[in-house]
Amino acid sequence: MTRLRTVRCLAVALGLYGLLSAGPIHAQAAPEPPFRFTKVDLQLLDESNAVDRLLENRGLVYSDPVLEKHLAGITTPLLPKDAPEHVQWRFRILRDPLVSAFALPNGSIYVTTGLIARAENDDQLAGVLAHETAHVSHRDPYLFNRSIRRKNVAMTVISGAAFSLSVFDIWWYPPGGIFLYPEGPCGATTSATANGSQVASIFTVYGYSRTDERNADLNAAEGLKKSGRDPNQLVRVLGVMDQSFDPTPVAYIWQDHRKTEKRIAYLKTELGLKGDAAAAPNAGYLARMRPVLVQNIQMDLDSRCFRSAVAGAQRLTDARPDDPDALFWLAESYRAMGPRKPVLDKKEQTGSGQRKAYRRMAKLTEQEETEKLSGSPEGRAALNAHQRQAEELYRRATDLNPRFAMAQLGLGMLYQQENKPDDALIAYRKYLDLAPQGADRERVQRRMAALDSQGASR
Amino acid sequence: MNRRFQLALMVLICAVGAVAARVHVDPKLQASRVAIGKVVLLPPEIQFTRIGVKGPESNSTESDQLAGSLYAVVASELTARGVTVLPNPMAAAATDEAKYAVAKLQSEYDSLRIQLDRKPRRVDDGHITLGDGVSTFEPARGADALVLVRGTATQATKAKTAAILIGFGALSGFEGDIGFVDARTGDVLAWTRINRWRDVSNDPNDRLLHCTREALRGVPLPVPLAQ
């Protein structure tokens, strides 16, 4: 009897929720009244300005006036003639390996270094930026915020209704809005911002309703066409961004596979595109964005996204096979990848598989994970293969630039990992000779002292 | 509900609470093979959330204000325990790169903190490290340890607090932790939690003082806390 009542109450509560949350959808069918700012919207605007300041103050904005000007240049033809009220367009690069972009309601559009590293050309970047500017022009952030607040009130009302129907038979916990922000290795910058601000978590993680996303996509494709850019590159970039090399904690707006498949499907229909959009890698784009790519490789390594780091460094090496820097970063990526398999399994590439793999990874520290994986035959084989690749790449880098101190440091660390203390000492000594005042001097000296105490010959 | 079951549940909750509140200290620090004399206190990262009937609302300005208060409280407590607190690295950072170096370190710690939070006892075994790469952090030259503070403060409205009675309410409070990381080797030397079951957003300097002092009680610092 109690169970029956519980089920009945749940059904009533869910029905009420459905009715209340369906409100905005019905409202969208009617002609939209012009947007008027309310107190809540102005609060959101203030919060957006605060997020801008927070990102700047924490040094999370990749400051490069030339690149920012370039981003503004490719987006300006896609913008509406008059900026909407309380919107000042600004295009900025966020230091975050997460492949993402987001717009704040005040007109600040952020693209992550992860996205720039993954995109192949300016048309793709323009497509993403056009999508984000469409959200701002349509006032989607404000409308989404209002909708979230309405739903929260609705959930509270439902909780009350459920309570009045069955005292303590149902413990109804409202979902608490949007506080399931990502935490952990990938997207740590976005996570840090989301921790400080609700605004960031809305726009970086969850995205908008399917209708809003669709409108923004179609708007972006139309804008690309009108400005003489290839709209098919928007389809291509969605596919490129959907690829996941490393486990991630949640499906982000730009990396939700099912959503992305649907978006690609309707864009193809709209553009009359049959088959896949052709890849269009652009050497000029890669050359211009090179410093961002290097920065992103470092962040991928710090965030335990080793496969993404290898992919990024491989791209740099393919573009310039004789560039010691590119070779060095590829070597670093292989060394850091250690016993991990180079590609995720098919199962691990699905949304749920990724989350499971992430949970497994998050249980252990990087060091513990490396030790655990090195214990298995597959892990040992992967470790040996990656160490061999890393050594070869370091060697090539030092051959091309004999005064490359960081490559000597990498070699030293590699040899220490491989338990070759004598070789490690030689490489460390070379590093100290080449960079006597280097930032890593102290740790190298400590490592040398440790090797000495372990009995390595001088 | 059966009374025995209720009693057992309460004992279990208290036991879990007691274990969670324990300070975790690396064996090297415990055995005084390393000492914490000079530290760099990184700006705390605090998430402030106001929970009302209309749902939770974060505010970055209030989060920053609370972080500033906690910085001052932790710094004064450390000073009172005989530790020299070096200048705030974020305040001293003049360039974007210098600011990013701080953000990078904070982000690396956040990644490690997931494991710390799951199994803090690994600190007692000396198994948790950020790696010796931390020694390249310029503002920590000459420091023994880096101090990293994290926290979540919630302020529930009266209506939301009252709603606890019917199962969908929330309480005001503060939950946080302080980590001491060896500035040379990256080993986590000590990790302790700060808890306060009260709204700390009003008069934070006063309300955070006692719980911070208690959290630092078990950390081996030059001057022991007076009883």
XYZ file of C-alpha atoms in Angstrom:
685
model
C 0.000 0.000 0.000
C 2.796 2.355 1.003
C 4.710 1.434 -2.147
C 1.632 2.114 -4.270
C 1.212 5.509 -2.659
C 4.874 6.282 -3.231
C 4.585 5.411 -6.919
C 1.397 7.479 -7.220
C 3.026 10.487 -5.568
C 6.091 10.191 -7.769
C 3.845 10.095 -10.822
C 1.981 13.212 -9.606
C 5.227 15.020 -8.895
C 6.756 14.092 -12.253
C 3.550 15.110 -14.020
C 3.601 18.479 -12.272
C 7.254 18.924 -13.173
C 6.513 18.081 -16.801
C 3.679 20.577 -16.942
C 5.676 23.337 -15.328
C 8.828 22.774 -17.324
C 6.826 22.538 -20.565
C 5.803 26.161 -20.086
C 8.704 27.806 -21.914
C 8.341 25.434 -24.897
C 4.741 26.546 -25.461
C 5.818 30.116 -25.019
C 8.409 29.728 -27.808
C 5.694 28.872 -30.332
C 4.140 32.333 -29.936
C 5.911 35.372 -31.483
C 8.677 36.410 -29.131
C 8.287 39.796 -27.410
C 11.371 42.066 -27.494
C 13.877 41.238 -24.772
C 13.635 43.434 -21.681
C 16.199 43.343 -18.898
C 14.927 42.313 -15.484
C 16.713 42.534 -12.138
C 17.764 38.893 -12.472
C 19.253 39.558 -15.927
C 21.237 42.526 -14.637
C 22.562 40.347 -11.814
C 23.688 37.821 -14.408
C 25.339 40.600 -16.397
C 27.256 41.742 -13.296
C 28.272 38.176 -12.618
C 29.523 37.822 -16.203
C 31.698 40.897 -15.794
C 32.983 39.393 -12.536
C 33.854 36.157 -14.375
C 35.852 38.169 -16.914
C 37.787 39.823 -14.090
C 38.291 36.508 -12.292
C 39.729 34.840 -15.395
C 42.058 37.772 -16.005
C 43.182 38.053 -12.387
C 44.009 34.377 -12.237
C 46.112 34.581 -15.386
C 43.839 32.115 -17.149
C 43.408 34.289 -20.214
C 46.080 33.574 -22.828
C 47.107 37.085 -23.576
C 48.301 37.587 -27.134
C 47.044 40.831 -28.737
C 47.892 39.598 -32.242
C 45.875 36.391 -31.868
C 42.978 38.204 -30.152
C 42.897 40.656 -33.061
C 42.919 37.738 -35.468
C 39.969 36.096 -33.683
C 38.045 39.367 -33.759
C 38.947 39.722 -37.448
C 37.510 36.366 -38.445
C 34.361 36.914 -36.382
C 33.511 40.549 -37.174
C 31.865 39.750 -40.559
C 29.649 37.246 -38.732
C 28.365 39.686 -36.110
C 25.069 41.601 -36.275
C 25.445 45.226 -37.457
C 24.464 46.708 -34.098
C 25.619 45.096 -30.878
C 22.671 44.222 -28.624
C 22.186 46.252 -25.443
C 24.803 45.545 -22.720
C 26.969 43.569 -25.157
C 30.576 44.406 -25.895
C 32.151 41.822 -28.187
C 35.486 40.485 -26.962
C 37.233 37.367 -28.255
C 39.661 35.715 -25.898
C 41.666 32.542 -25.489
C 41.298 30.605 -22.260
C 44.162 28.450 -21.016
C 42.337 25.152 -20.700
C 42.954 21.814 -22.413
C 39.216 21.113 -22.506
C 37.962 21.289 -26.100
C 35.347 23.970 -25.637
C 34.108 27.485 -26.273
C 31.580 29.560 -24.422
C 29.991 32.968 -24.475
C 29.140 35.175 -21.549
C 25.990 37.290 -21.848
C 28.111 40.474 -21.817
C 29.619 39.502 -25.182
C 32.897 37.950 -24.016
C 33.533 34.876 -26.146
C 36.130 32.424 -24.868
C 37.755 29.677 -26.903
C 39.965 27.262 -25.042
C 43.503 26.439 -26.062
C 42.203 22.845 -26.325
C 39.776 23.863 -29.062
C 42.364 25.874 -30.961
C 44.724 22.902 -30.781
C 42.049 20.625 -32.234
C 40.692 22.915 -35.006
C 42.258 22.634 -38.456
C 41.659 26.057 -39.984
C 40.164 29.522 -39.493
C 36.814 28.538 -41.038
C 36.289 25.966 -38.305
C 37.211 28.454 -35.620
C 34.931 31.056 -37.211
C 32.070 28.512 -37.176
C 32.456 27.892 -33.456
C 32.759 31.608 -32.686
C 29.701 32.372 -34.846
C 27.750 29.739 -32.923
C 28.682 31.387 -29.627
C 27.931 34.922 -30.821
C 24.498 33.693 -31.985
C 23.751 32.629 -28.395
C 24.612 36.114 -27.155
C 22.617 37.864 -29.898
C 19.577 35.669 -29.186
C 19.919 36.406 -25.442
C 20.065 32.666 -24.786
C 22.142 33.004 -21.577
C 19.520 35.259 -19.961
C 16.609 33.111 -21.106
C 18.361 29.960 -19.939
C 19.065 31.518 -16.550
C 15.426 32.525 -16.171
C 14.322 29.020 -17.160
C 16.681 27.420 -14.626
C 15.286 29.623 -11.859
C 11.696 28.832 -12.847
C 12.466 25.125 -12.781
C 14.023 25.384 -9.349
C 10.930 27.076 -7.982
C 8.823 24.437 -9.714
C 10.842 21.674 -8.084
C 10.369 23.286 -4.681
C 6.617 23.534 -5.285
C 6.543 19.907 -6.365
C 8.476 18.934 -3.262
C 5.840 20.676 -1.207
C 3.073 18.951 -3.172
C 4.694 15.584 -2.756
C 5.108 16.293 0.943
C 1.450 17.199 1.384
C 0.428 14.047 -0.421
C 2.524 11.577 1.490
C 4.211 12.764 4.624
C 7.739 11.281 4.682
C 6.879 8.521 2.232
C 8.806 10.414 -0.403
C 12.055 12.196 0.230
C 12.248 14.397 -2.780
C 15.540 16.025 -3.388
C 15.471 18.743 -5.979
C 18.418 18.332 -8.322
C 19.926 21.560 -7.029
C 20.115 23.284 -10.360
C 23.434 23.125 -12.065
C 26.016 22.215 -9.521
C 27.370 19.134 -11.201
C 30.389 20.956 -12.528
C 33.304 18.941 -13.785
C 36.116 18.292 -11.402
C 39.452 16.786 -12.011
C 42.240 16.459 -14.472
C 40.645 17.532 -17.759
C 39.321 21.044 -17.930
C 40.780 22.062 -14.633
C 40.688 25.748 -15.524
C 37.037 25.664 -16.452
C 36.396 23.685 -13.323
C 38.197 26.260 -11.195
C 36.133 29.030 -12.720
C 32.926 27.064 -12.381
C 33.758 26.587 -8.702
C 33.785 30.318 -8.280
C 30.877 31.161 -10.489
C 27.593 29.639 -11.460
C 27.695 31.566 -14.733
C 30.715 29.693 -15.973
C 29.272 26.304 -15.127
C 26.110 27.074 -17.073
C 27.825 28.163 -20.222
C 30.831 25.873 -20.234
C 29.314 22.568 -19.273
C 25.639 22.356 -19.948
C 24.884 24.414 -22.976
C 21.379 25.401 -23.869
C 18.219 23.682 -24.997
C 18.302 21.645 -28.192
C 16.241 24.341 -29.951
C 18.688 27.079 -28.934
C 21.678 25.001 -30.009
C 20.025 24.241 -33.330
C 19.222 27.898 -33.955
C 22.783 28.899 -33.096
C 24.213 26.188 -35.397
C 22.024 27.172 -38.320
C 22.777 30.824 -37.710
C 26.512 30.094 -37.681
C 26.319 28.072 -40.929
C 24.367 30.892 -42.585
C 26.882 33.458 -41.348
C 29.826 31.435 -42.676
C 28.153 31.155 -46.080
C 27.424 34.892 -46.260
C 30.958 35.882 -45.237
C 32.496 33.697 -47.940
C 33.755 30.969 -45.607
C 33.141 27.248 -46.061
C 30.062 26.321 -43.966
C 30.900 22.613 -44.291
C 33.814 23.282 -41.954
C 31.309 23.761 -39.140
C 30.184 20.165 -39.705
C 33.805 19.073 -39.827
C 34.760 20.862 -36.600
C 31.864 19.261 -34.729
C 33.249 15.854 -35.703
C 36.818 16.861 -34.862
C 35.795 18.165 -31.455
C 33.740 15.086 -30.709
C 36.844 12.884 -30.796
C 37.986 12.014 -27.296
C 41.523 10.847 -26.769
C 41.440 10.710 -22.980
C 38.830 9.818 -20.341
C 36.668 12.782 -19.321
C 34.385 13.092 -16.300
C 31.230 14.357 -18.002
C 29.961 14.932 -21.491
C 30.474 18.604 -22.213
C 28.307 20.550 -24.605
C 30.882 20.244 -27.386
C 31.701 16.630 -26.560
C 28.332 14.984 -26.076
C 28.471 12.306 -28.749
C 24.748 11.717 -29.264
C 23.969 15.426 -29.300
C 26.834 16.049 -31.711
C 25.668 13.298 -34.098
C 22.246 14.922 -34.259
C 23.755 18.360 -34.794
C 25.936 17.039 -37.619
C 22.880 15.350 -39.170
C 20.671 18.457 -39.299
C 23.535 20.679 -40.432
C 24.263 18.274 -43.296
C 20.587 18.345 -44.295
C 20.525 22.128 -44.121
C 23.730 22.504 -46.156
C 22.833 19.710 -48.605
C 26.039 17.914 -47.724
C 26.252 14.225 -48.622
C 28.950 12.176 -46.895
C 31.551 13.611 -44.550
C 32.926 17.133 -44.721
C 36.442 16.989 -46.152
C 39.399 17.690 -43.879
C 41.069 20.983 -44.701
C 44.226 21.347 -42.626
C 45.824 24.724 -43.130
C 49.558 25.279 -42.681
C 49.075 29.011 -42.072
C 46.622 28.325 -39.253
C 49.024 25.889 -37.602
C 51.941 28.319 -37.894
C 49.871 31.163 -36.394
C 48.499 29.070 -33.558
C 51.764 27.267 -32.785
C 52.431 28.970 -29.401
C 48.882 28.107 -28.312
C 49.398 24.494 -29.324
C 52.641 24.288 -27.344
C 50.930 25.806 -24.293
C 48.098 23.299 -24.686
C 50.489 20.332 -24.823
C 51.958 21.445 -21.498
C 48.475 21.716 -20.022
C 47.448 18.331 -21.420
C 50.466 16.795 -19.697
C 49.660 18.560 -16.422
C 46.060 17.368 -16.695
C 46.954 13.710 -17.366
C 45.549 13.959 -20.898
C 48.609 12.191 -22.328
C 47.035 10.947 -25.546
C 45.813 14.452 -26.397
C 49.346 15.719 -25.734
C 50.809 13.118 -28.103
C 48.225 14.027 -30.780
C 48.985 17.752 -30.440
C 52.770 17.265 -30.492
C 52.504 14.858 -33.433
C 50.651 17.562 -35.355
C 53.472 20.017 -34.704
C 56.110 17.450 -35.685
C 54.261 16.515 -38.892
C 54.159 20.187 -39.863
C 57.878 20.714 -39.133
C 59.719 17.374 -38.884
C 63.058 19.082 -38.184
C 61.858 21.400 -35.439
C 63.711 20.473 -32.216
C 60.951 22.041 -30.083
C 58.231 19.936 -31.710
C 60.380 16.802 -31.337
C 61.013 17.665 -27.691
C 57.295 18.013 -26.917
C 56.494 14.751 -28.665
C 59.245 13.051 -26.648
C 57.919 14.574 -23.418
C 54.413 13.349 -24.258
C 55.576 9.789 -24.910
C 57.666 9.775 -21.747
C 54.716 10.995 -19.684
C 52.315 8.510 -21.290
C 54.481 5.688 -19.905
C 52.588 2.388 -19.555
C 49.217 3.743 -20.753
C 47.814 2.337 -23.974
C 48.201 4.758 -26.882
C 44.501 4.723 -27.849
C 41.388 4.219 -25.737
C 39.410 1.009 -26.385
C 36.240 1.278 -28.454
C 34.230 0.776 -25.281
C 36.136 3.548 -23.525
C 35.370 5.948 -26.349
C 31.632 5.904 -25.647
C 30.153 8.407 -23.180
C 29.608 5.922 -20.367
C 32.909 4.156 -21.123
C 34.735 7.458 -20.835
C 33.141 8.274 -17.524
C 34.001 4.794 -16.173
C 37.599 5.117 -17.390
C 37.766 8.558 -15.790
C 36.479 7.237 -12.473
C 39.101 4.463 -12.551
C 41.803 7.011 -13.307
C 40.619 9.465 -10.646
C 40.933 6.814 -7.915
C 44.706 6.866 -8.235
C 47.342 9.549 -8.371
C 49.372 9.750 -11.574
C 52.262 8.012 -9.878
C 50.057 5.227 -8.483
C 48.382 4.726 -11.854
C 51.772 4.464 -13.568
C 52.996 1.919 -11.012
C 49.823 -0.141 -11.300
C 49.815 -0.212 -15.087
C 53.543 -1.013 -15.230
C 52.790 -4.201 -13.312
C 50.855 -5.766 -16.195
C 52.532 -7.319 -19.297
C 50.575 -4.946 -21.615
C 51.590 -1.967 -19.492
C 55.257 -2.999 -19.533
C 55.156 -3.437 -23.320
C 53.556 0.000 -23.768
C 56.082 1.527 -21.364
C 59.048 0.072 -23.267
C 57.653 1.185 -26.617
C 56.955 4.718 -25.405
C 60.341 5.023 -23.719
C 62.089 3.910 -26.926
C 60.111 6.480 -28.944
C 60.838 9.206 -26.407
C 64.596 8.474 -26.389
C 64.776 8.556 -30.184
C 62.916 11.865 -30.318
C 65.064 13.463 -27.579
C 68.167 12.299 -29.462
C 66.918 13.816 -32.721
C 66.141 17.078 -30.925
C 69.636 17.254 -29.368
C 71.249 16.340 -32.711
C 69.383 19.206 -34.387
C 70.152 21.613 -31.551
C 73.148 20.503 -29.464
C 72.542 23.367 -27.008
C 68.943 22.291 -26.251
C 69.060 22.091 -22.434
C 65.454 20.957 -21.895
C 65.956 17.964 -24.179
C 68.942 16.930 -22.013
C 66.754 17.274 -18.925
C 64.070 15.108 -20.535
C 66.681 12.501 -21.447
C 67.980 12.492 -17.897
C 64.512 11.933 -16.495
C 63.855 9.196 -19.035
C 67.056 7.369 -18.101
C 66.241 7.720 -14.432
C 62.811 6.171 -15.114
C 64.533 3.352 -17.016
C 66.866 2.804 -14.084
C 69.998 3.812 -16.012
C 71.652 6.027 -13.373
C 74.928 6.577 -15.218
C 73.234 7.755 -18.406
C 70.882 9.903 -16.346
C 73.807 11.572 -14.567
C 75.512 12.358 -17.887
C 72.326 13.939 -19.275
C 71.726 15.917 -16.071
C 75.296 17.185 -16.116
C 74.863 18.324 -19.713
C 71.687 20.149 -18.699
C 73.523 21.971 -15.908
C 76.340 22.892 -18.311
C 73.883 24.280 -20.861
C 71.566 26.025 -18.377
C 73.544 26.794 -15.220
C 70.818 29.212 -14.077
C 67.875 27.160 -15.382
C 64.617 26.968 -13.438
C 65.107 23.225 -12.953
C 68.654 23.534 -11.603
C 67.744 22.760 -7.978
C 65.679 19.694 -8.708
C 68.325 18.382 -11.101
C 70.980 18.781 -8.403
C 68.753 16.938 -5.920
C 68.150 14.149 -8.405
C 71.886 13.895 -9.080
C 72.597 13.722 -5.365
C 70.004 10.946 -5.024
C 71.561 9.011 -7.917
C 74.998 9.462 -6.396
C 73.799 8.137 -3.079
C 72.338 5.130 -4.893
C 75.848 4.316 -6.101
C 75.882 5.605 -9.656
C 79.474 5.949 -10.890
C 80.764 9.474 -11.387
C 12.895 2.950 13.560
C 14.473 0.508 15.952
C 16.270 2.345 18.807
C 19.313 0.109 18.678
C 19.645 0.753 14.989
C 19.368 4.512 15.576
C 22.056 4.336 18.260
C 24.356 2.270 16.039
C 23.836 4.735 13.208
C 24.744 7.681 15.448
C 27.887 5.913 16.705
C 28.849 5.145 13.106
C 28.308 8.770 12.027
C 30.410 10.009 14.971
C 33.173 7.492 14.173
C 33.242 8.493 10.509
C 33.263 12.155 11.546
C 36.161 11.586 13.943
C 38.213 9.766 11.282
C 37.442 12.450 8.698
C 38.465 15.232 11.070
C 41.893 13.694 11.747
C 44.988 15.516 10.573
C 47.063 13.495 8.120
C 50.806 13.957 8.432
C 53.614 12.605 6.247
C 56.063 10.371 8.197
C 58.981 12.692 7.337
C 57.253 15.623 9.004
C 56.074 13.473 11.880
C 59.637 12.296 12.506
C 60.941 15.890 12.159
C 63.136 14.949 9.202
C 61.611 18.005 7.514
C 60.278 21.128 9.193
C 57.826 23.798 8.170
C 59.462 27.111 9.005
C 58.776 29.292 5.969
C 55.734 28.899 3.779
C 54.120 30.390 0.716
C 50.394 30.597 1.252
C 48.582 30.425 -2.070
C 45.298 32.322 -2.444
C 42.507 30.051 -1.126
C 39.939 28.882 -3.652
C 36.508 29.143 -2.148
C 33.136 28.466 -3.656
C 30.396 30.469 -2.016
C 26.822 29.369 -2.715
C 23.615 30.927 -1.516
C 20.831 28.331 -1.456
C 17.284 29.569 -1.572
C 13.944 28.321 -2.797
C 14.925 29.486 -6.286
C 17.903 27.155 -6.154
C 21.613 27.627 -5.526
C 23.380 30.777 -6.679
C 27.139 31.197 -6.698
C 28.753 34.560 -6.679
C 32.362 35.039 -7.681
C 32.702 38.394 -5.883
C 31.536 36.942 -2.566
C 33.669 33.838 -3.161
C 36.703 36.103 -3.612
C 35.889 38.103 -0.473
C 35.604 34.927 1.553
C 38.868 33.666 0.067
C 40.542 36.916 1.148
C 39.260 36.506 4.699
C 40.413 32.909 4.872
C 43.841 33.912 3.566
C 44.170 36.439 6.388
C 42.960 33.957 9.030
C 45.271 31.117 7.914
C 48.240 33.504 7.610
C 47.703 34.887 11.122
C 47.286 31.400 12.597
C 50.456 30.166 10.911
C 52.353 33.228 12.133
C 51.067 32.613 15.646
C 52.435 29.057 15.386
C 55.935 30.334 14.558
C 55.772 29.991 10.772
C 57.034 32.755 8.481
C 54.518 33.449 5.738
C 56.215 34.742 2.586
C 54.440 37.334 0.378
C 51.255 36.315 -1.431
C 52.501 35.060 -4.830
C 49.399 36.269 -6.662
C 49.719 39.783 -5.266
C 53.379 39.822 -6.257
C 52.726 38.448 -9.761
C 53.271 41.284 -12.215
C 52.828 39.462 -15.512
C 50.214 37.128 -16.961
C 52.813 34.354 -17.009
C 53.556 34.819 -13.302
C 49.820 34.727 -12.531
C 49.425 31.647 -14.666
C 52.274 29.912 -12.804
C 50.169 30.271 -9.642
C 47.002 29.088 -11.430
C 48.901 26.094 -12.858
C 50.125 25.038 -9.443
C 46.625 25.423 -8.001
C 45.219 23.332 -10.835
C 47.828 20.584 -10.315
C 46.923 20.488 -6.642
C 43.224 20.299 -7.506
C 43.896 17.192 -9.579
C 45.771 15.604 -6.682
C 43.137 16.725 -4.192
C 40.625 14.304 -5.693
C 42.772 11.429 -4.405
C 43.510 13.251 -1.154
C 39.830 13.675 -0.481
C 39.093 10.034 -1.306
C 41.813 8.450 0.807
C 43.628 11.034 2.935
C 45.351 8.238 4.855
C 47.759 7.904 1.940
C 49.403 11.080 3.287
C 50.238 9.161 6.507
C 52.050 6.611 4.339
C 53.977 9.340 2.518
C 52.504 8.291 -0.818
C 51.043 11.541 -2.111
C 53.211 13.892 -4.134
C 52.838 16.694 -6.625
C 56.249 15.826 -8.047
C 59.535 17.704 -7.796
C 58.382 20.047 -10.577
C 57.004 22.306 -7.813
C 60.572 23.378 -7.048
C 60.495 25.441 -10.265
C 57.776 27.659 -8.761
C 59.715 30.914 -8.470
C 57.781 32.568 -5.566
C 58.520 29.561 -3.351
C 62.315 29.867 -3.583
C 63.624 29.549 -0.046
C 60.299 28.293 1.319
C 59.865 24.954 3.060
C 56.279 24.402 2.076
C 53.403 25.616 -0.033
C 50.073 25.958 1.738
C 46.961 25.384 -0.344
C 43.473 26.027 0.968
C 40.165 24.953 -0.538
C 36.626 25.398 0.729
C 32.940 25.460 0.026
C 30.720 27.841 1.943
C 26.956 27.600 1.782
C 24.453 30.114 3.040
C 20.925 28.722 3.202
C 18.013 31.152 3.359
C 15.651 30.836 6.311
C 12.976 29.242 4.140
C 15.438 26.719 2.770
C 16.699 25.892 6.281
C 13.146 25.447 7.561
C 12.423 23.175 4.610
C 14.738 20.581 6.198
C 11.735 19.478 8.203
C 10.064 18.282 5.038
C 13.141 16.797 3.457
C 14.269 19.300 0.832
C 16.082 21.910 2.837
C 19.719 22.845 3.280
C 22.004 24.051 6.071
C 24.548 26.844 6.101
C 28.099 25.795 6.702
C 31.702 25.703 5.602
C 33.728 22.695 4.534
C 37.312 23.054 3.525
C 40.814 21.692 3.792
C 44.395 22.872 4.116
C 47.271 21.090 2.422
C 50.986 21.561 3.143
C 53.164 20.600 0.168
C 56.959 20.323 0.373
C 58.249 23.188 -1.787
C 61.258 21.129 -2.908
C 59.998 17.583 -3.436
C 56.257 18.159 -3.910
C 55.335 15.617 -1.200
C 52.120 16.406 0.660
C 53.415 16.900 4.199
C 50.094 17.435 5.957
C 46.426 17.607 5.101
C 43.660 18.678 7.396
C 39.986 19.527 7.093
C 38.217 22.672 8.281
C 34.543 22.318 9.109
C 32.077 24.799 10.524
C 28.349 24.147 10.654
C 27.345 27.773 10.535
C 27.097 30.551 7.989
C 30.599 31.997 7.694
C 29.803 34.713 5.157
C 28.840 37.176 7.900
C 31.914 38.171 9.889
C 34.114 35.506 8.261
C 37.315 36.551 10.058
C 35.771 35.694 13.391
C 33.759 32.660 12.345
C 36.610 30.990 10.467
C 39.215 31.638 13.149
C 38.297 28.916 15.620
C 37.789 26.152 13.071
C 41.054 27.038 11.315
C 42.916 26.950 14.632
C 41.408 23.556 15.402
C 42.253 22.255 11.925
C 45.910 23.267 12.363
C 46.142 21.872 15.902
C 47.556 18.503 14.871
C 49.977 19.830 12.258
C 53.580 19.756 13.537
C 54.551 23.438 13.352
C 57.400 25.199 15.207
C 55.185 26.478 18.058
C 52.635 23.992 19.394
C 49.119 25.258 19.986
C 48.543 26.288 23.595
C 45.924 24.146 25.299
